[in-house]
Short mmCIF file of C-alpha atoms and ligand atoms in Angstrom, two decimals:
data_model
loop_
_atom_site.label_atom_id
_atom_site.label_comp_id
_atom_site.label_asym_id
_atom_site.label_seq_id
_atom_site.Cartn_x
_atom_site.Cartn_y
_atom_site.Cartn_z
CA MET A 1 86.27 161.43 128.69
CA SER A 2 86.80 157.78 127.77
CA SER A 3 89.75 155.96 129.26
CA GLU A 4 90.98 155.23 125.72
CA GLN A 5 91.06 158.97 125.07
CA SER A 6 92.85 159.71 128.35
CA ARG A 7 95.47 157.13 127.42
CA LEU A 8 95.97 158.74 124.02
CA ILE A 9 96.25 162.19 125.56
CA ALA A 10 98.79 160.95 128.08
CA ARG A 11 100.89 159.57 125.23
CA VAL A 12 100.61 162.83 123.27
CA ARG A 13 101.92 164.63 126.34
CA ASP A 14 104.99 162.42 126.10
CA GLY A 15 105.39 163.64 122.54
CA ASN A 16 103.93 160.57 120.86
CA LEU A 17 102.91 161.52 117.32
CA ILE A 18 101.09 158.28 116.54
CA ALA A 19 98.73 158.88 119.44
CA PHE A 20 98.26 162.44 118.27
CA ARG A 21 97.37 161.28 114.79
CA LYS A 22 94.68 159.01 116.24
CA ILE A 23 93.12 161.93 118.07
CA MET A 24 93.44 164.12 115.00
CA GLU A 25 91.74 161.58 112.75
CA LEU A 26 88.66 161.64 114.96
CA HIS A 27 88.33 165.40 114.59
CA GLN A 28 90.10 166.42 111.39
CA ARG A 29 86.94 166.65 109.29
CA ASP A 30 85.12 168.77 111.85
CA VAL A 31 88.08 171.12 112.13
CA PHE A 32 88.58 171.35 108.38
CA ASN A 33 84.87 171.85 107.71
CA LEU A 34 84.63 174.60 110.29
CA ALA A 35 87.70 176.31 108.87
CA TYR A 36 86.20 175.99 105.41
CA ASP A 37 82.84 177.36 106.56
CA MET A 38 84.60 180.31 108.15
CA THR A 39 86.83 181.11 105.18
CA GLY A 40 85.01 179.75 102.15
CA ASN A 41 88.34 178.71 100.69
CA ARG A 42 89.91 175.26 100.62
CA GLN A 43 93.54 176.35 100.77
CA ASP A 44 92.92 178.68 103.69
CA ALA A 45 90.95 175.95 105.43
CA GLU A 46 93.83 173.49 105.05
CA ASP A 47 96.40 176.01 106.29
CA LEU A 48 94.23 176.94 109.25
CA SER A 49 93.67 173.29 110.12
CA GLN A 50 97.42 172.75 110.14
CA GLU A 51 97.80 175.63 112.52
CA VAL A 52 94.99 174.37 114.75
CA PHE A 53 96.53 170.92 115.11
CA ILE A 54 99.99 172.29 115.81
CA LYS A 55 98.55 174.45 118.56
CA ALA A 56 96.58 171.48 119.82
CA PHE A 57 99.67 169.27 119.93
CA TYR A 58 101.56 171.73 122.10
CA ALA A 59 98.57 172.80 124.15
CA MET A 60 97.61 169.19 124.91
CA GLN A 61 99.83 169.61 127.99
CA HIS A 62 97.20 171.92 129.34
CA PHE A 63 94.07 170.22 128.10
CA ARG A 64 91.68 169.83 131.01
CA GLY A 65 90.32 166.33 131.35
CA ASP A 66 86.78 167.53 132.04
CA ALA A 67 86.43 169.39 128.74
CA LYS A 68 85.29 167.76 125.51
CA ILE A 69 88.15 167.48 123.08
CA GLY A 70 85.84 168.33 120.18
CA SER A 71 84.66 171.58 121.77
CA TRP A 72 88.22 172.43 122.70
CA LEU A 73 89.35 171.98 119.10
CA TYR A 74 86.39 174.01 117.86
CA ARG A 75 87.46 176.78 120.16
CA ILE A 76 91.03 176.70 118.90
CA THR A 77 89.71 176.68 115.33
CA VAL A 78 87.41 179.65 115.83
CA ASN A 79 90.16 181.64 117.54
CA THR A 80 92.66 180.77 114.85
CA CYS A 81 90.24 181.74 112.07
CA ILE A 82 89.34 185.04 113.71
CA ASP A 83 93.00 185.76 114.39
CA LYS A 84 93.98 185.07 110.80
CA ALA A 85 91.06 187.08 109.48
CA ARG A 86 92.11 190.03 111.58
CA LYS A 87 95.57 189.77 110.10
CA LYS A 88 94.47 189.60 106.51
CA LYS A 89 90.97 190.96 106.76
CA GLU A 90 90.11 191.57 103.14
CA GLU A 91 91.72 188.45 101.79
CA ILE A 92 89.85 185.96 103.92
CA TYR A 93 86.48 187.45 104.53
CA ASP A 94 85.74 189.71 101.65
CA HIS A 95 84.97 187.36 98.84
CA SER A 96 81.94 189.43 97.96
CA GLU A 97 83.34 190.60 94.65
CA GLU A 98 84.24 187.12 93.61
CA PHE A 99 80.76 185.93 94.50
CA ASN A 100 78.98 188.84 92.90
CA ASP A 101 80.65 188.17 89.62
CA THR A 102 78.11 185.78 88.25
CA ASN A 103 80.23 185.04 85.19
CA SER A 104 83.13 183.69 87.20
CA VAL A 105 83.78 179.98 87.08
CA PRO A 106 83.09 178.10 90.32
CA PRO A 107 86.28 177.22 92.16
CA LYS A 108 87.68 174.09 90.60
CA TYR A 109 87.99 172.33 93.94
CA TRP A 110 84.28 171.93 94.32
CA PRO A 111 84.35 168.24 93.82
CA VAL A 112 80.63 167.64 93.59
CA SER A 113 79.53 166.32 90.27
CA TYR A 114 76.40 167.92 88.93
CA GLY A 115 75.92 165.32 86.27
CA ASP A 116 75.84 166.08 82.60
CA ASN A 117 73.12 168.67 82.73
CA PRO A 118 74.97 171.95 82.16
CA GLU A 119 71.94 174.05 83.03
CA LYS A 120 71.49 172.31 86.35
CA GLN A 121 75.22 172.60 86.98
CA ALA A 122 75.24 176.35 86.37
CA GLU A 123 72.24 176.78 88.61
CA LYS A 124 73.84 174.81 91.41
CA SER A 125 77.14 176.62 91.26
CA MET A 126 75.30 179.93 91.24
CA MET A 127 73.49 178.86 94.37
CA GLN A 128 76.81 178.03 96.05
CA ARG A 129 77.96 181.52 95.29
CA HIS A 130 74.81 183.05 96.68
CA ILE A 131 75.08 181.03 99.87
CA GLN A 132 78.71 182.06 100.36
CA ASN A 133 77.82 185.63 99.55
CA ALA A 134 75.02 185.62 102.11
CA LEU A 135 77.40 184.24 104.75
CA GLN A 136 79.95 186.92 103.97
CA LYS A 137 77.31 189.58 104.58
CA LEU A 138 77.13 188.54 108.25
CA SER A 139 79.38 190.10 110.86
CA PRO A 140 82.18 187.76 112.02
CA GLY A 141 80.29 187.12 115.27
CA GLU A 142 76.99 186.37 113.56
CA ARG A 143 78.71 184.19 111.01
CA THR A 144 80.58 182.19 113.64
CA VAL A 145 77.47 181.56 115.73
CA PHE A 146 75.40 180.66 112.70
CA ILE A 147 78.03 178.29 111.30
CA LEU A 148 78.48 176.50 114.62
CA ARG A 149 74.74 176.12 115.11
CA HIS A 150 73.64 175.38 111.58
CA TYR A 151 76.51 173.42 110.07
CA HIS A 152 78.04 171.87 113.17
CA ASP A 153 74.88 171.21 115.12
CA LEU A 154 76.13 172.65 118.38
CA PRO A 155 73.49 173.68 120.93
CA LEU A 156 73.34 177.43 121.55
CA GLY A 157 74.52 176.92 125.15
CA GLU A 158 77.64 175.11 124.04
CA ILE A 159 78.38 177.80 121.43
CA ALA A 160 78.28 180.35 124.24
CA LYS A 161 80.87 178.32 126.13
CA ILE A 162 83.10 177.78 123.11
CA LEU A 163 83.08 181.46 122.20
CA ASP A 164 83.17 182.55 125.82
CA ILE A 165 80.19 184.88 125.40
CA SER A 166 76.83 185.00 127.18
CA PRO A 167 73.92 182.84 125.97
CA GLY A 168 72.00 186.08 125.44
CA THR A 169 74.63 187.32 123.00
CA VAL A 170 74.55 184.02 121.13
CA LYS A 171 70.78 184.31 120.82
CA SER A 172 70.80 187.86 119.55
CA GLN A 173 73.56 187.04 117.08
CA ILE A 174 71.72 184.10 115.63
CA HIS A 175 68.56 186.25 115.39
CA ARG A 176 70.44 188.89 113.45
CA ALA A 177 72.06 186.23 111.29
CA PHE A 178 68.62 184.79 110.42
CA LYS A 179 67.28 188.22 109.51
CA LYS A 180 70.22 189.02 107.25
CA LEU A 181 70.17 185.64 105.56
CA GLN A 182 66.44 185.93 104.92
CA THR A 183 66.96 189.30 103.28
CA GLN A 184 69.94 188.08 101.26
CA LEU A 185 68.15 185.03 99.96
CA SER A 186 64.64 186.42 99.64
CA PHE A 187 64.74 186.34 95.84
CA TYR A 188 65.61 182.68 96.05
CA ARG A 189 63.02 181.62 98.50
CA ASN A 190 60.01 181.79 96.22
CA ASP A 191 61.59 179.62 93.53
CA PHE A 192 63.07 177.29 96.04
CA GLY A 193 59.82 177.00 97.99
CA ARG A 194 57.98 176.09 94.82
CA GLU A 195 60.60 173.51 93.96
CA VAL A 196 60.53 171.98 97.42
CA GLN A 197 56.78 171.71 97.27
CA LYS A 198 56.88 170.01 93.88
CA MET B 1 51.90 183.65 123.97
CA LYS B 2 52.56 186.97 122.23
CA CYS B 3 54.11 187.33 118.77
CA LYS B 4 57.37 188.70 120.14
CA ALA B 5 57.82 185.84 122.60
CA CYS B 6 57.02 183.39 119.84
CA ARG B 7 59.61 184.83 117.45
CA THR B 8 62.23 184.86 120.16
CA LEU B 9 61.88 181.09 120.25
CA PHE B 10 62.48 180.64 116.51
CA PRO B 11 66.17 179.68 116.86
CA ASP B 12 65.35 177.09 119.50
CA ALA B 13 62.36 175.76 117.61
CA VAL B 14 64.05 175.55 114.25
CA TYR B 15 66.88 173.46 115.72
CA ASN B 16 64.65 171.37 117.99
CA GLU B 17 66.02 172.98 121.13
CA LEU B 18 62.64 174.20 122.34
CA PRO B 19 62.12 173.31 126.02
CA GLU B 20 59.36 170.76 126.47
CA LYS B 21 57.12 173.05 128.53
CA LYS B 22 57.20 175.86 125.96
CA ARG B 23 56.35 173.65 123.02
CA PRO B 24 52.53 173.57 123.32
CA ALA B 25 52.21 177.36 123.65
CA PHE B 26 54.63 177.93 120.78
CA HIS B 27 52.81 175.65 118.38
CA ALA B 28 49.42 176.91 119.52
CA HIS B 29 50.50 180.45 118.67
CA LEU B 30 51.82 179.43 115.25
CA HIS B 31 48.53 177.70 114.60
CA GLU B 32 46.45 180.79 115.33
CA CYS B 33 48.81 183.57 114.14
CA GLU B 34 49.28 183.69 110.41
CA SER B 35 51.98 186.35 110.52
CA CYS B 36 54.24 184.33 112.81
CA ARG B 37 53.50 181.14 110.90
CA ARG B 38 54.55 182.78 107.63
CA GLN B 39 57.71 184.16 109.25
CA TYR B 40 58.57 180.78 110.65
CA ASP B 41 58.03 179.00 107.34
CA GLU B 42 60.14 181.58 105.52
CA LEU B 43 62.93 181.09 108.03
CA LYS B 44 62.81 177.35 107.51
CA LEU B 45 62.95 177.84 103.75
CA THR B 46 65.94 180.16 104.08
CA LEU B 47 67.73 177.64 106.26
CA GLY B 48 66.81 174.97 103.72
CA ILE B 49 68.67 176.99 101.09
CA MET B 50 71.65 177.31 103.43
CA ASP B 51 71.59 173.51 103.77
CA GLU B 52 72.51 173.28 100.10
CA LYS B 53 75.98 174.58 100.88
CA GLU B 54 78.67 172.20 99.75
CA ARG B 55 82.17 171.63 101.02
CA PRO B 56 85.22 170.10 99.40
CA GLN B 57 85.74 166.50 100.47
CA LEU B 58 89.32 165.66 101.25
CA SER B 59 90.33 162.18 100.13
CA GLU B 60 92.35 159.72 102.22
CA THR B 61 95.40 160.70 100.17
CA ASP B 62 94.75 164.37 100.93
CA TRP B 63 94.63 163.56 104.62
CA ASP B 64 97.81 161.50 104.42
CA GLN B 65 99.55 164.49 102.86
CA PHE B 66 98.02 166.74 105.46
CA TRP B 67 99.46 164.55 108.22
CA GLN B 68 102.85 164.36 106.53
CA LYS B 69 103.06 168.14 106.42
CA LEU B 70 101.84 168.47 109.99
CA SER B 71 104.18 165.90 111.50
CA ASP B 72 107.11 167.47 109.62
CA LYS B 73 106.26 170.82 111.20
CA ILE B 74 106.02 169.27 114.66
CA GLU B 75 109.36 167.50 114.22
CA THR B 76 110.98 170.75 113.07
CA ARG B 77 109.71 172.43 116.16
CA LYS B 78 111.22 169.74 118.31
CA VAL B 79 114.57 170.68 116.78
CA ASP B 80 113.76 174.32 117.45
CA ALA B 81 113.04 173.41 121.03
CA LYS B 82 116.56 172.04 121.34
CA ALA B 83 118.00 175.27 119.96
CA PHE B 84 115.74 177.06 122.36
CA THR B 85 117.14 175.12 125.29
CA SER B 86 120.58 176.30 124.33
CA TRP B 87 119.64 179.97 124.31
CA LEU B 88 117.77 179.41 127.48
CA GLY B 89 121.10 178.42 128.98
CA LYS B 90 122.35 181.88 128.14
CA ILE B 91 119.37 183.51 129.76
CA LYS B 92 119.81 181.45 132.87
CA ALA B 93 123.46 182.41 132.97
CA ILE B 94 122.47 186.03 132.99
CA PHE B 95 119.46 185.87 135.25
CA GLN B 96 120.18 183.13 137.67
CA PHE B 97 123.62 181.67 137.89
CA GLU B 98 125.59 184.85 137.57
CA PRO B 99 125.06 187.91 139.66
CA LYS B 100 126.51 189.86 136.73
CA TRP B 101 123.07 190.97 135.63
CA ALA B 102 121.98 192.46 138.89
CA VAL B 103 125.38 193.98 139.51
CA GLN B 104 125.37 195.57 136.11
CA ILE B 105 122.00 197.11 136.62
CA ALA B 106 122.89 198.38 140.02
CA GLY B 107 126.12 199.71 138.54
CA MET B 108 124.27 201.28 135.71
CA ALA B 109 121.88 203.06 138.02
CA GLY B 110 124.94 204.44 139.75
CA ILE B 111 126.47 205.54 136.50
CA LEU B 112 123.33 207.30 135.44
CA PHE B 113 123.22 209.00 138.76
CA ILE B 114 126.80 210.13 138.32
CA GLY B 115 125.81 211.37 134.89
CA ILE B 116 123.21 213.52 136.50
CA LEU B 117 125.74 214.85 138.99
CA ILE B 118 128.12 215.64 136.17
CA GLY B 119 125.30 217.48 134.48
CA ARG B 120 124.61 219.49 137.57
CA PHE B 121 128.27 220.23 137.86
CA TYR B 122 128.41 221.55 134.33
CA PHE B 123 125.37 223.66 134.91
CA GLY B 124 126.54 224.90 138.23
CA ALA B 125 129.94 225.79 136.84
CA GLU B 126 128.48 227.55 133.87
CA PRO B 127 128.68 231.25 134.71
CA THR B 128 127.19 232.84 131.60
CA GLY B 129 124.26 230.54 130.86
CA ILE B 130 125.18 230.65 127.17
CA LYS B 131 126.31 227.05 127.16
CA THR B 132 123.19 225.64 128.76
CA THR B 133 123.17 223.21 125.88
CA SER B 134 126.71 222.12 126.60
CA PRO B 135 127.21 218.94 124.55
CA ALA B 136 128.73 217.10 127.50
CA PHE B 137 125.65 217.56 129.58
CA SER B 138 122.95 217.27 126.99
CA MET B 139 124.44 214.09 125.71
CA ASN B 140 124.62 212.58 129.15
CA ALA B 141 121.11 213.53 130.08
CA GLU B 142 119.73 212.50 126.74
CA LEU B 143 121.67 209.29 126.64
CA ALA B 144 120.68 208.48 130.21
CA GLY B 145 117.06 209.03 129.24
CA THR B 146 117.35 206.92 126.10
CA THR B 147 119.11 204.14 127.96
CA SER B 148 116.58 204.20 130.74
CA ALA B 149 113.67 204.05 128.30
CA TYR B 150 115.40 201.26 126.42
CA LEU B 151 115.84 199.20 129.56
CA GLN B 152 112.29 199.89 130.61
CA ARG B 153 110.92 198.56 127.33
CA SER B 154 113.19 195.52 127.52
CA LYS B 155 111.91 194.88 131.00
CA VAL B 156 108.32 194.94 129.78
CA VAL B 157 109.11 192.30 127.17
CA LEU B 158 110.98 190.07 129.60
CA LEU B 159 108.35 190.36 132.30
CA GLY B 160 105.70 189.52 129.71
CA LEU B 161 107.43 186.18 129.27
CA VAL B 162 108.05 185.71 132.96
CA ASN B 163 104.50 186.51 134.00
CA PHE B 164 102.84 184.10 131.63
CA ASP B 165 101.13 181.45 133.72
CA PRO B 166 100.29 178.37 131.65
CA GLN B 167 98.02 177.08 134.39
CA LYS B 168 95.82 180.16 134.40
CA ASP B 169 96.27 181.63 130.96
CA ASP B 170 94.68 180.09 127.91
CA PRO B 171 97.50 178.47 126.00
CA TYR B 172 95.93 178.86 122.59
CA VAL B 173 94.99 182.47 122.91
CA LEU B 174 98.54 183.16 124.00
CA ASN B 175 100.65 184.73 121.34
CA PHE B 176 103.71 186.86 121.28
CA PRO B 177 103.58 188.74 118.01
CA GLU B 178 103.64 192.02 119.89
CA GLN B 179 106.58 191.08 122.11
CA LYS B 180 108.38 189.80 119.06
CA LYS B 181 107.73 193.06 117.26
CA ILE B 182 109.00 195.15 120.16
CA SER B 183 112.02 192.86 120.54
CA ARG B 184 112.88 193.32 116.87
CA LYS B 185 112.65 197.08 117.31
CA LEU B 186 114.81 197.00 120.42
CA VAL B 187 117.42 194.89 118.66
CA LYS B 188 117.59 197.48 115.90
CA GLU B 189 117.92 200.33 118.38
CA ALA B 190 120.60 198.51 120.34
CA PHE B 191 123.09 199.13 117.55
CA VAL B 192 122.86 202.92 117.79
CA LEU B 193 122.58 202.92 121.54
CA LYS B 194 125.70 200.79 121.97
CA ARG B 195 127.68 203.14 119.74
CA GLN B 196 126.55 206.17 121.73
CA LEU B 197 127.37 204.44 125.00
CA ARG B 198 130.78 203.46 123.73
CA GLN B 199 131.44 207.03 122.61
CA SER B 200 130.69 208.33 126.06
CA HIS B 201 132.77 205.52 127.58
CA GLN B 202 129.86 203.78 129.27
CA GLU B 203 131.44 200.35 128.86
CA GLN B 204 129.34 198.67 131.52
CA LEU B 205 126.07 199.92 130.12
CA CYS B 206 127.22 198.98 126.68
CA ARG B 207 127.84 195.39 127.79
CA LEU B 208 124.47 195.27 129.49
CA VAL B 209 122.72 196.40 126.31
CA SER B 210 124.71 193.76 124.41
CA ASP B 211 123.48 191.06 126.78
CA LEU B 212 119.92 192.24 126.42
CA GLU B 213 120.34 192.37 122.68
CA VAL B 214 121.18 188.67 122.63
CA ILE B 215 118.07 187.76 124.61
CA LEU B 216 115.82 190.08 122.65
CA MET B 217 117.12 188.73 119.38
CA GLN B 218 116.21 185.23 120.51
CA ILE B 219 112.73 186.37 121.47
CA ALA B 220 112.34 188.18 118.16
CA ASN B 221 113.28 185.00 116.34
CA LEU B 222 111.12 182.61 118.38
CA GLU B 223 109.71 180.36 115.71
CA SER B 224 106.51 179.41 117.45
CA ASP B 225 104.17 181.81 119.17
CA TYR B 226 102.81 178.90 121.12
CA ASP B 227 105.93 177.20 122.33
CA LEU B 228 104.64 176.55 125.79
CA PRO B 229 107.39 174.37 127.24
CA ALA B 230 109.89 176.96 126.09
CA ILE B 231 108.00 179.78 127.73
CA GLU B 232 107.76 177.83 130.93
CA MET B 233 111.50 177.29 130.93
CA VAL B 234 112.22 180.97 130.41
CA LYS B 235 109.85 181.74 133.18
CA SER B 236 111.60 179.53 135.69
CA GLY B 237 114.96 180.85 134.60
CA VAL B 238 114.05 184.51 134.81
CA GLU B 239 111.80 184.37 137.83
CA ARG B 240 114.25 184.95 140.62
CA ARG B 241 116.48 187.51 139.02
CA GLY B 242 113.52 189.09 137.26
CA ILE B 243 112.35 190.55 140.54
CA PHE B 244 115.81 191.89 141.18
CA LEU B 245 115.79 193.39 137.75
CA LYS B 246 112.47 195.03 138.34
CA ILE B 247 113.51 196.61 141.61
CA ASN B 248 116.74 197.92 140.17
CA ILE B 249 115.14 199.40 137.13
CA GLU B 250 112.52 201.06 139.25
CA GLU B 251 115.22 202.63 141.35
CA MET B 252 116.78 203.86 138.19
CA GLU B 253 113.47 205.32 137.07
CA LYS B 254 113.26 207.24 140.30
CA ASN B 255 116.68 208.70 139.59
CA GLN B 256 115.49 209.49 136.12
CA LYS B 257 112.53 211.45 137.49
CA GLN B 258 114.77 213.37 139.87
CA GLN B 259 116.98 214.17 136.97
CA MET B 260 114.07 215.46 134.91
CA GLU B 261 113.06 217.71 137.79
CA SER B 262 116.55 219.05 138.25
CA GLU B 263 116.68 219.68 134.52
CA LYS B 264 113.60 221.85 134.84
CA ASN B 265 114.94 223.72 137.85
CA ILE B 266 118.52 224.32 136.86
CA PRO B 267 118.04 226.68 133.89
CA LYS B 268 115.88 228.88 136.11
CA ASN B 269 118.63 229.02 138.71
CA SER B 270 121.32 229.77 136.17
CA LYS B 271 119.24 232.58 134.79
CA ASN B 272 118.95 233.98 138.28
CA LYS B 273 122.70 233.89 138.53
CA ILE B 274 123.00 236.14 135.51
ZN1 LIG C 1 52.27 185.94 116.13
#
């Protein structure tokens, strides 16, 4: 841990909010993105991120200097997401209906502009739905491992530490996740493969 | 390398985590085995599709608002912490600075014991056996049981707080929803219990339940499940008397068991008398 970071942490322990904001700013996107990946919903992701940083502020008293603050926050985020999902299971995780309804409009908060080509736009938003749908088909464990590895670039060993499970379990979960995703997206792969090769 | 071993390495390979020494064998196998090669390519294509996933991008303004909301919440909790300190004072008064608590429990154990004796007396004095459900006795025994169970459950909640060790226990997996739930239930039950105790003139017990009610209500209303400094303060306040409390309640439980046994035995004896 850098001495700058230790100084910030020491100030947070004294209740200094400015120091806490500095730490937060370094990690807010990672936390938000992970929460979004886990929930697939912007509002939920924002609420969860709030909760994560409140916990982090109070738990900073007990943050061990040898741990990485990023991994620590990831761990809080995963636990908070799983906790919330347990509490309102259907609401958070089961978006399958929403995603299966191919006529539904993509959520308005997707900020990406697809240009003026409506056909391309429809295709892209459909793909977003299929990706989310495929993720929702994974078990919470498989989904968490896959998201941390694929979208947050964490080595499998570190995922094991963050989730407090054995490396073997991480491996078998990512294997199962791969299998399910391949099945879910098989109809896509041929088109996509052709397009990539073009 | 066999196909199975090769496929086991897919997650490592696809994310460039393959150990150096396994790399040549892995790639050699892919080169010669069409089935594994096809599988591997398909996996990479699937992951390529997953790469297309998009996320909302929060603007600087969004983050400013996010911080505003967050810092407001933290400030509010600081105020809560002050309120907490004040109720903590009450807990300390009960657990630490006043022997009232321990005395009351010891007294209560005595009262319950007397209740049992009274019960025996009623049974013993009952010549016909018709009034084995004499209201005086059944109410005492039942009320003693209810009170004992009530105190036992309160003890579990309080010890849960006392036994939390912030050095050993993970602060962010710590939460008290269950304790809060039980506390809420106990607070509700306190109302009925106090009335029953008052009706049978158990003033001391009634006051004890009132004291507990205050503490339990505070636990039930704890705003934050993760208020670590607060928990630590409760812990230090309750620690010393908490042990006292435990011992006394356990004594009471023993009495309770004896009472249950005598309850089983007495009707048999009274039947014999007839
Ligand atoms: Zn092979």
